Tab-separated table of C-alpha atoms in Angstrom:
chain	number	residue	atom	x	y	z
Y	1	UNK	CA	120.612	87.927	101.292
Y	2	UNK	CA	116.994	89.335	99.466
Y	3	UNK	CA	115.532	85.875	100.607
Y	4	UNK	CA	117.066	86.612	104.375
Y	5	UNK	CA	115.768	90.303	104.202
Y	6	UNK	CA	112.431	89.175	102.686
Y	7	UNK	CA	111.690	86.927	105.718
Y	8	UNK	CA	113.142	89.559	107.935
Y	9	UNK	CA	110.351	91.858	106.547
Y	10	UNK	CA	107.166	89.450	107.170
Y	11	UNK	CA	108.195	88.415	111.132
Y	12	UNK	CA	108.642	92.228	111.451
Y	13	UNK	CA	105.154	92.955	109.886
Y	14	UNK	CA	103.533	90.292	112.208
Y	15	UNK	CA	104.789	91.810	115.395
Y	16	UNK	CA	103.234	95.116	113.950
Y	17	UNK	CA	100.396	94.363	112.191
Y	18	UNK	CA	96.999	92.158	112.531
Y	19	UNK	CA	96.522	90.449	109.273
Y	20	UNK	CA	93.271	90.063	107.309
Y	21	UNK	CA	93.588	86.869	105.878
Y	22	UNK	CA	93.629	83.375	107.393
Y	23	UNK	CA	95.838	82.253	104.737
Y	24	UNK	CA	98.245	85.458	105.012
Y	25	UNK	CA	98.062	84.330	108.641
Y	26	UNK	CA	99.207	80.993	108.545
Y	27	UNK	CA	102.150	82.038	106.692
Y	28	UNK	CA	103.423	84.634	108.661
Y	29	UNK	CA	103.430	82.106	111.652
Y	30	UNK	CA	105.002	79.423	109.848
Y	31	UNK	CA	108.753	81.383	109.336
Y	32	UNK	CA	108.579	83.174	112.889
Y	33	UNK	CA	112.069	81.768	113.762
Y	34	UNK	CA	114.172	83.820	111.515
Y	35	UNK	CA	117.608	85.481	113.399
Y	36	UNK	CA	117.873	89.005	112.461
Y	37	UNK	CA	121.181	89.042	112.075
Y	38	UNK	CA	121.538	91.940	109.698
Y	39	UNK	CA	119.874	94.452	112.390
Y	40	UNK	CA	123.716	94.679	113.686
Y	41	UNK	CA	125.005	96.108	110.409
Y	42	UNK	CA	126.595	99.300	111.172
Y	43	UNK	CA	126.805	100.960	108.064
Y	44	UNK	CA	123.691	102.626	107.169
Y	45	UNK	CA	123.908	103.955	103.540
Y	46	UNK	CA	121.600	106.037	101.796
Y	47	UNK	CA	118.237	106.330	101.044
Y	48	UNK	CA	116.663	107.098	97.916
Y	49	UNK	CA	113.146	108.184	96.803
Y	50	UNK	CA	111.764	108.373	93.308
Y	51	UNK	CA	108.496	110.106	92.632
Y	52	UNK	CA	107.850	108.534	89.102
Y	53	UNK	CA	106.521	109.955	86.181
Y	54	UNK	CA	103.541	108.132	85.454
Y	55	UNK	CA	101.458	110.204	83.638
Y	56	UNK	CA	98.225	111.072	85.471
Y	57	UNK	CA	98.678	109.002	88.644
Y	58	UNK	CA	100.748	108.611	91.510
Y	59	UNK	CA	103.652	105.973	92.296
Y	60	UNK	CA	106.870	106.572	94.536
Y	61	UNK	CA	109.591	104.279	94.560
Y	62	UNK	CA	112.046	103.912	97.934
Y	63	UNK	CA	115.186	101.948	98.542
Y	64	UNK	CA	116.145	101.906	102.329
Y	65	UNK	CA	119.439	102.348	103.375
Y	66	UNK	CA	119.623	98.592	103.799
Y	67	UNK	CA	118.323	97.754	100.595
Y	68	UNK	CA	114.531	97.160	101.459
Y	69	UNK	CA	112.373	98.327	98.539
Y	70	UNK	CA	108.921	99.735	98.692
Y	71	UNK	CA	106.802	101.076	96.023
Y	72	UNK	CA	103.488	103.308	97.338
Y	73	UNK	CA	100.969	103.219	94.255
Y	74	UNK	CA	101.355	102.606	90.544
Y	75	UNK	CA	100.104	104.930	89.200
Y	76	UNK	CA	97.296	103.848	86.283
Y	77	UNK	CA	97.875	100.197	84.424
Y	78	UNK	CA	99.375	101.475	81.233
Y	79	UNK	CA	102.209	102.760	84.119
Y	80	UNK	CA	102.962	99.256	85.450
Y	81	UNK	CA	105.184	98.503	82.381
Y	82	UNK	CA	106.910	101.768	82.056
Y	83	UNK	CA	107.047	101.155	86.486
Y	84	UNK	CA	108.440	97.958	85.437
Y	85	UNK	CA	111.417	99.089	83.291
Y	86	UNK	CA	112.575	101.200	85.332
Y	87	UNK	CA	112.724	98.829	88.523
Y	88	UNK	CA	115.214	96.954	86.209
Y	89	UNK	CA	116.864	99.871	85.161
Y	90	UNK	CA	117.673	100.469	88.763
Y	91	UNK	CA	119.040	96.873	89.511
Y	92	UNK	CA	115.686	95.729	91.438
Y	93	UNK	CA	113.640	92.459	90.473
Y	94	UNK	CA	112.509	92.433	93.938
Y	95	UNK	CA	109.674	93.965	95.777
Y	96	UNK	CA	109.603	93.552	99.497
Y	97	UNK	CA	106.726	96.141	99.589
Y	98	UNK	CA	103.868	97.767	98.220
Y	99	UNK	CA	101.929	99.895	99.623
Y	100	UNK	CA	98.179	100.645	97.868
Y	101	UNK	CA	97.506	104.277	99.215
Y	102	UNK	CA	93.455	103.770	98.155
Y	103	UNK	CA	91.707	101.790	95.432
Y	104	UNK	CA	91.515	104.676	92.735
Y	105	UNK	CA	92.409	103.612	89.405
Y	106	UNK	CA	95.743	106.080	89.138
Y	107	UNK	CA	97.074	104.608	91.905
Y	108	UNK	CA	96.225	100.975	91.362
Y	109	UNK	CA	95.663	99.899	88.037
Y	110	UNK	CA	99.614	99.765	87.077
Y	111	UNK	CA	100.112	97.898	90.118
Y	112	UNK	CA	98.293	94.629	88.508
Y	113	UNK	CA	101.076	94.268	85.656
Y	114	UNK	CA	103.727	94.568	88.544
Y	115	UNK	CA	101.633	92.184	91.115
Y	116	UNK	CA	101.265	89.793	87.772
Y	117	UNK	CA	105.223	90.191	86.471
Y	118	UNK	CA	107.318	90.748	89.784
Y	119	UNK	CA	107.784	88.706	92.904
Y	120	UNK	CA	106.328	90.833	95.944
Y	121	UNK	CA	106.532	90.052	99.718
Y	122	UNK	CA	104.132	91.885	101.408
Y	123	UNK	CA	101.220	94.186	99.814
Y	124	UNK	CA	100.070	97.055	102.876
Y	125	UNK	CA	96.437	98.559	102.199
Y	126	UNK	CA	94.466	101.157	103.314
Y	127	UNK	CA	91.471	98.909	104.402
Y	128	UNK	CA	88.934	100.848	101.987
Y	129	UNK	CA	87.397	97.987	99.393
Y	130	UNK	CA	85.314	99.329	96.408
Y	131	UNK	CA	83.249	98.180	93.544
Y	132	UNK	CA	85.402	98.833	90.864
Y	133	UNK	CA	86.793	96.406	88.043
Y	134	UNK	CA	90.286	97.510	88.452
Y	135	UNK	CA	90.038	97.112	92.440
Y	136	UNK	CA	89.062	93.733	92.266
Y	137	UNK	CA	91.194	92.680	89.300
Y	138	UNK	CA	93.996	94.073	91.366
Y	139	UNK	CA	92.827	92.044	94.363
Y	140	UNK	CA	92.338	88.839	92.486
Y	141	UNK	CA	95.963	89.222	91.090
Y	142	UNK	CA	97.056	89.187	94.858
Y	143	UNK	CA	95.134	86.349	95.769
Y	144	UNK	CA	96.270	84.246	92.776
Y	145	UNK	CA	99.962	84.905	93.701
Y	146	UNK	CA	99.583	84.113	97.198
Y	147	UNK	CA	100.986	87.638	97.898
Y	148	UNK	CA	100.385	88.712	102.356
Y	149	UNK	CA	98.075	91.311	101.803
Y	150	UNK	CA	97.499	93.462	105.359
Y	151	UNK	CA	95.629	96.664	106.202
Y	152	UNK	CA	97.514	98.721	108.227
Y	153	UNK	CA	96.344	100.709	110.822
Y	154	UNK	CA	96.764	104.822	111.577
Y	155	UNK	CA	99.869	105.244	113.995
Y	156	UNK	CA	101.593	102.054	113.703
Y	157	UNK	CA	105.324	101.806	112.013
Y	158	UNK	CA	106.121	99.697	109.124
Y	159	UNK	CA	109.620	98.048	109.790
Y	160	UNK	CA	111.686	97.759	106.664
Y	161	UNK	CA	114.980	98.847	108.168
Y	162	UNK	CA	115.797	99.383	111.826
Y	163	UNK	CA	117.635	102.954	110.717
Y	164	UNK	CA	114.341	104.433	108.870
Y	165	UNK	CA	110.913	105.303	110.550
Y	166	UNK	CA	108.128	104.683	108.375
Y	167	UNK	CA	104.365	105.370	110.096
Y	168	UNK	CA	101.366	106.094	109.308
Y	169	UNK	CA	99.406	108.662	109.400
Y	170	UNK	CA	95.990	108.219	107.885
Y	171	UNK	CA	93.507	104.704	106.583
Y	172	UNK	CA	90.916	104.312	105.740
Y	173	UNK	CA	88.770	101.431	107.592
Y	174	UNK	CA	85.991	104.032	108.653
Y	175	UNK	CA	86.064	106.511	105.789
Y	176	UNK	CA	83.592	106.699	103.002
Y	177	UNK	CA	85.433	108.471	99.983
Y	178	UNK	CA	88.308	107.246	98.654
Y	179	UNK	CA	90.567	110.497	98.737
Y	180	UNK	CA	89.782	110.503	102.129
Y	181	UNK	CA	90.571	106.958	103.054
Y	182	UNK	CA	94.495	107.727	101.391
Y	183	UNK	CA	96.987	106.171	103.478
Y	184	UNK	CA	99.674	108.870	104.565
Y	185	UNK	CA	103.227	107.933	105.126
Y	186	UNK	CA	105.994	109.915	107.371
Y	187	UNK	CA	109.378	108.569	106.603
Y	188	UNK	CA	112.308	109.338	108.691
Y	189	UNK	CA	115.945	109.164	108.246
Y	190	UNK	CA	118.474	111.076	110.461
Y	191	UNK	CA	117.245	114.432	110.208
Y	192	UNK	CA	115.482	113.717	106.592
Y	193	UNK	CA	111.453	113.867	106.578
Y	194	UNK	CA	109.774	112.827	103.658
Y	195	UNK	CA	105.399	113.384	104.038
Y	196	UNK	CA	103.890	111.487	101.068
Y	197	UNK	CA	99.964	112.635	101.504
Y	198	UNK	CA	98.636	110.358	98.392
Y	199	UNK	CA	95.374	111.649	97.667
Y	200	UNK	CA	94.374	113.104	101.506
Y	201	UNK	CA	92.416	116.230	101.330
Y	202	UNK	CA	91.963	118.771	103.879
Y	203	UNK	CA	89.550	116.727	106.290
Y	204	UNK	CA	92.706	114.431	106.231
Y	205	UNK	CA	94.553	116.625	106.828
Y	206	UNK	CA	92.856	118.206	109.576
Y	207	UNK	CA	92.616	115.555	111.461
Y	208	UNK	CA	96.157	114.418	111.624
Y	209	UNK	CA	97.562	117.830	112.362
Y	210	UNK	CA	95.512	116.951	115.874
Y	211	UNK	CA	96.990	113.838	116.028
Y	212	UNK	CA	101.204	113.421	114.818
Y	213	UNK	CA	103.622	115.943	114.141
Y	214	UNK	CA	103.732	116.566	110.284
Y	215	UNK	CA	106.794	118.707	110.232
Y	216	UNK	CA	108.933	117.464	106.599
Y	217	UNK	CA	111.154	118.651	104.369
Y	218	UNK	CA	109.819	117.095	101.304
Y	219	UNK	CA	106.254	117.407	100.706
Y	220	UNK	CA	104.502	114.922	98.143
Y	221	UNK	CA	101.487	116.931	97.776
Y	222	UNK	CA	97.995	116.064	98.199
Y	223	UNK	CA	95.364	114.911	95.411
Y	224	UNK	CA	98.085	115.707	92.908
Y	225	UNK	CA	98.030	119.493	93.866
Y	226	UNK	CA	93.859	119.587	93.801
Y	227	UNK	CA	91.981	122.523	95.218
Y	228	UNK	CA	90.712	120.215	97.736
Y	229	UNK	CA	94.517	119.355	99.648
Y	230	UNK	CA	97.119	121.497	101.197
Y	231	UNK	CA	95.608	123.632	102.755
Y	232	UNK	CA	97.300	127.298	103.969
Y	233	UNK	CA	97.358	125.925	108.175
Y	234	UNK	CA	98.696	122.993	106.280
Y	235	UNK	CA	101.200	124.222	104.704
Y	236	UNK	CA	102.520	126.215	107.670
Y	237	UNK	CA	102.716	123.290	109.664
Y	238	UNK	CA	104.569	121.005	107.644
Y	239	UNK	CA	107.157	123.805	106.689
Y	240	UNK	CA	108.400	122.196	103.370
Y	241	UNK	CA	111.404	122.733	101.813
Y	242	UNK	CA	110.859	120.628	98.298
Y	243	UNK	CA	106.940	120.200	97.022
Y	244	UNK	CA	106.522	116.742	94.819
Y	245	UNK	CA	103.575	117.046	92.257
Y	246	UNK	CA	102.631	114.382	90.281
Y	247	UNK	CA	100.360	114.699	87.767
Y	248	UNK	CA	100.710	114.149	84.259
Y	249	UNK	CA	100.586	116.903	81.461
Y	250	UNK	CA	97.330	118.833	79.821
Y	251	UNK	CA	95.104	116.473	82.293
Y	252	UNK	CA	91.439	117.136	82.164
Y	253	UNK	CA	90.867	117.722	85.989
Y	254	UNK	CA	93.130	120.959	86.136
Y	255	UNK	CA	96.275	119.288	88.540
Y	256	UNK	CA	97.765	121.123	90.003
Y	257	UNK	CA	95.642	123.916	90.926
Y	258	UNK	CA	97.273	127.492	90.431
Y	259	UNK	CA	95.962	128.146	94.040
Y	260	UNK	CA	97.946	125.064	95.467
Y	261	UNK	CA	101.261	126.403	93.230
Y	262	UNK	CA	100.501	129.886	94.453
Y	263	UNK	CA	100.255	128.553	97.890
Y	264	UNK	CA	103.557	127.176	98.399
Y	265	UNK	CA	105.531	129.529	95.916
Y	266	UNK	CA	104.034	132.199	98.694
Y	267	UNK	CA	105.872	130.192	101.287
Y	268	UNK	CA	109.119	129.865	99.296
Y	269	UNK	CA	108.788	126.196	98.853
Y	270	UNK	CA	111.088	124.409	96.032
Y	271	UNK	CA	108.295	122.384	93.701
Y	272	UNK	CA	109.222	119.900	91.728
Y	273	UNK	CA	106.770	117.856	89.253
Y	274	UNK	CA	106.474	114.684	87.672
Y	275	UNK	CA	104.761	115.727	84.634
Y	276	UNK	CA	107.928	115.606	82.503
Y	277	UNK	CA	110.222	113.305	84.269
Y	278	UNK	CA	110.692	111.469	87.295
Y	279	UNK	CA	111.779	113.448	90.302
Y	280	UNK	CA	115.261	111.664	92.133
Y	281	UNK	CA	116.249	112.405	95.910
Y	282	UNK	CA	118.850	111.009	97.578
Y	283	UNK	CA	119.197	111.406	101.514
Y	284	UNK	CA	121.960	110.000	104.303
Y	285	UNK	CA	119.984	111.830	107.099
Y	286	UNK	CA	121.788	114.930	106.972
Y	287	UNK	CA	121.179	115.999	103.583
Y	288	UNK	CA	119.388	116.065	100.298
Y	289	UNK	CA	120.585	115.303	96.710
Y	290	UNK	CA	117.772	116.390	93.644
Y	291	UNK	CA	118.898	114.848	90.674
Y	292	UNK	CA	122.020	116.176	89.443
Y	293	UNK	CA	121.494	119.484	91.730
Y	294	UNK	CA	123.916	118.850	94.106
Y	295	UNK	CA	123.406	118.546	97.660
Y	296	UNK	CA	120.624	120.722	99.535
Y	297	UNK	CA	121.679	120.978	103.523
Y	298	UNK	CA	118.420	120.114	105.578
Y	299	UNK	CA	117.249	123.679	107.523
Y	300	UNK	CA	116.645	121.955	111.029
C-alpha cells in the first residue's frame, strides 16, 4: 500500500509540476501507468499537523487523511535526529514528501540526516539556490540518493490526497533574499485552513494578499514571529484563530518579537509556540483538536 501510494504521488506530481532534472525526468515517465485505485476510498479520516520543536528553526510535520506524509523544513541539522525519533515514534519510516521552504540553515540543515537515514519520494523546493555549505551538502545528499527533486511554482496544487488542497502561495525563482523566496503553503480540509508562511516577510506577504485568498484558521507565523512578518493588514486578512511560533528559547535574534505577540493578542488570536514542546492539531474538516485541549469548533 506505501509503495502503491508512493507511485500514486510522483504521476500526480508530473501532471502538476515541470521537473528540473533530466534524471528526475526520466523517472517520473517511466511509472506513468499506475491505476489510482485508492482515489475511490470513501472514508476520509483525519488530518494531523505537528509544528515540531526544533529549537531555533522551523519543521512541520503532516499526515493526510489518507496517510500521505509531508514534512516542510527541518529545522537546523542537530534537529534531523531528534525529527527522526519522533517520525518513528509516530509509526512513519516513510516520507512521501518534503518540502524545503528556502535554503536557510534552520530550515535545512536537519533535513540532510533525514535525506541521508529515511527513504523519501519526492523533495519540492522553492527554486532559490545559494552558496552555502549546508545548501549544497543538502543538495548533494539528494542527488546521491536519487531522490525527484522539483521546484514548484506559485499557484499550482501539490496532490497528496484527492480530499486535501495543498497550493502554493509564494517561490522563489525571481527573488533575491532568502526570507523572501519562502515557499508558502495553504492547506485545506473541509472547512479547516492551515497558512504555514515559513520565513515570508511583509513584501511576501503583500504580494499574495493581491493575488489568493489567505483567509485560515491556523496561522504558522512568519520569520518565526520577526518584526519583519505579519503585518497588522495581514493579520486582518487572514483572521486567525490559533498563531504557531516556532522558535526556540533565549535565541539571540529576539523571536518572537513582542510587537508580533502584541499584534495578534490585540486581535484575540490563540498562540501557541514551539519553544517548549511540539504543538499537535488534529482536524476532520469541521473541527480542531490542540493537544489534549479538546475539540475547538472552526468559526466559519
Amino acid at each position: 500500500m506505501r509503495s502503491m501510494r508512493s507511485i500514486l504521488l510522483l504521476v500526480s506530481v508530473l501532471l502538476c509540476f515541470s521537473l528540473n532534472s533530466a534524471s528526475a525526468k526520466r523517472y517520473m515517465m517511466s511509472i506513468h501507468t499506475a491505476s489510482p485505485l485508492h482515489m475511490q476510498r470513501q472514508h476520509f479520516g483525519k488530518m494531523k499537523v505537528s509544528f515540531l520543536k526544533v529549537g531555533q528553526g522551523d519543521a512541520t510535520l503532516i499526515t493526510l487523511p489518507n496517510g500521505q506524509t509531508m514534512l516542510i523544513d527541518g529545522g537546523p541539522y542537530e534537529a534531523g535526529e531528534v525529527i527522526i525519533q519522533k517520525l518513528i515514534e509516530k509509526g512513519i519510516n516513510h516520507l512521501d514528501a518534503i518540502v524545503s521552504t528556502h535554503p536557510d540553515m534552520d530550515h535545512i540543515g536537519g533535513l540532510i540526516p533525514i535525506v541521508e537515514q529515511m527513504p523519501v519520494s519526492l523533495i519540492l523546493d522553492s527554486g532559490k539556490t545559494y552558496s552555502s555549505f549546508t545548501y549544497h551538502t543538502y543538495r548533494n545528499h539528494i542527488k546521491k540518493r536519487g531522490i525527484p527533486f522539483v521546484s514548484v511554482k506559485e499557484g499550482q496544487y501539490i496532490p497528496l490526497d484527492p480530499h486535501v488542497s495543498i497550493q502554493v502561495l509564494n517561490n522563489g525563482k525571481s527573488k533575491d533574499e532568502n526570507n523572501e523566496s519562502s515557499i508558502v503553503l495553504k492547506v485545506r480540509y473541509g472547512k479547516a485552513d492551515f497558512l504555514l508562511m515559513g520565513d515570508a516577510d511583509v513584501r511576501t506577504e503583500t504580494e499574495i494578499l493581491k493575488q489568493f485568498d489567505v483567509h485560515a484558521d491556523v496561522l504558522k507565523v512568519g520569520h518565526h514571529g520577526s518584526y519583519t512578518s505579519t503585518s497588522e493588514m495581514f493579520i486582518k486578512k487572514v483572521e486567525p484563530q490559533f498563531a504557531i511560533l516556532s522558535y526556540g528559547s533565549r535565541n539571540p535574534y529576539g523571536h518572537p518579537h513582542q510587537s508580533v505577540v502584541r499584534r495578534l493578542k490585540q486581535h484575540g488570536i490563540m498562540i501557541y509556540g514551539t519553544n517548549k514542546r511540539t504543538v499537535e492539531m488534529e482536524t476532520d474538516g469541521e473541527h480542531i483538536t490542540i493537544g489534549s485541549s479538546g475539540l475547538m469548533p472552526l468559526l466559519k
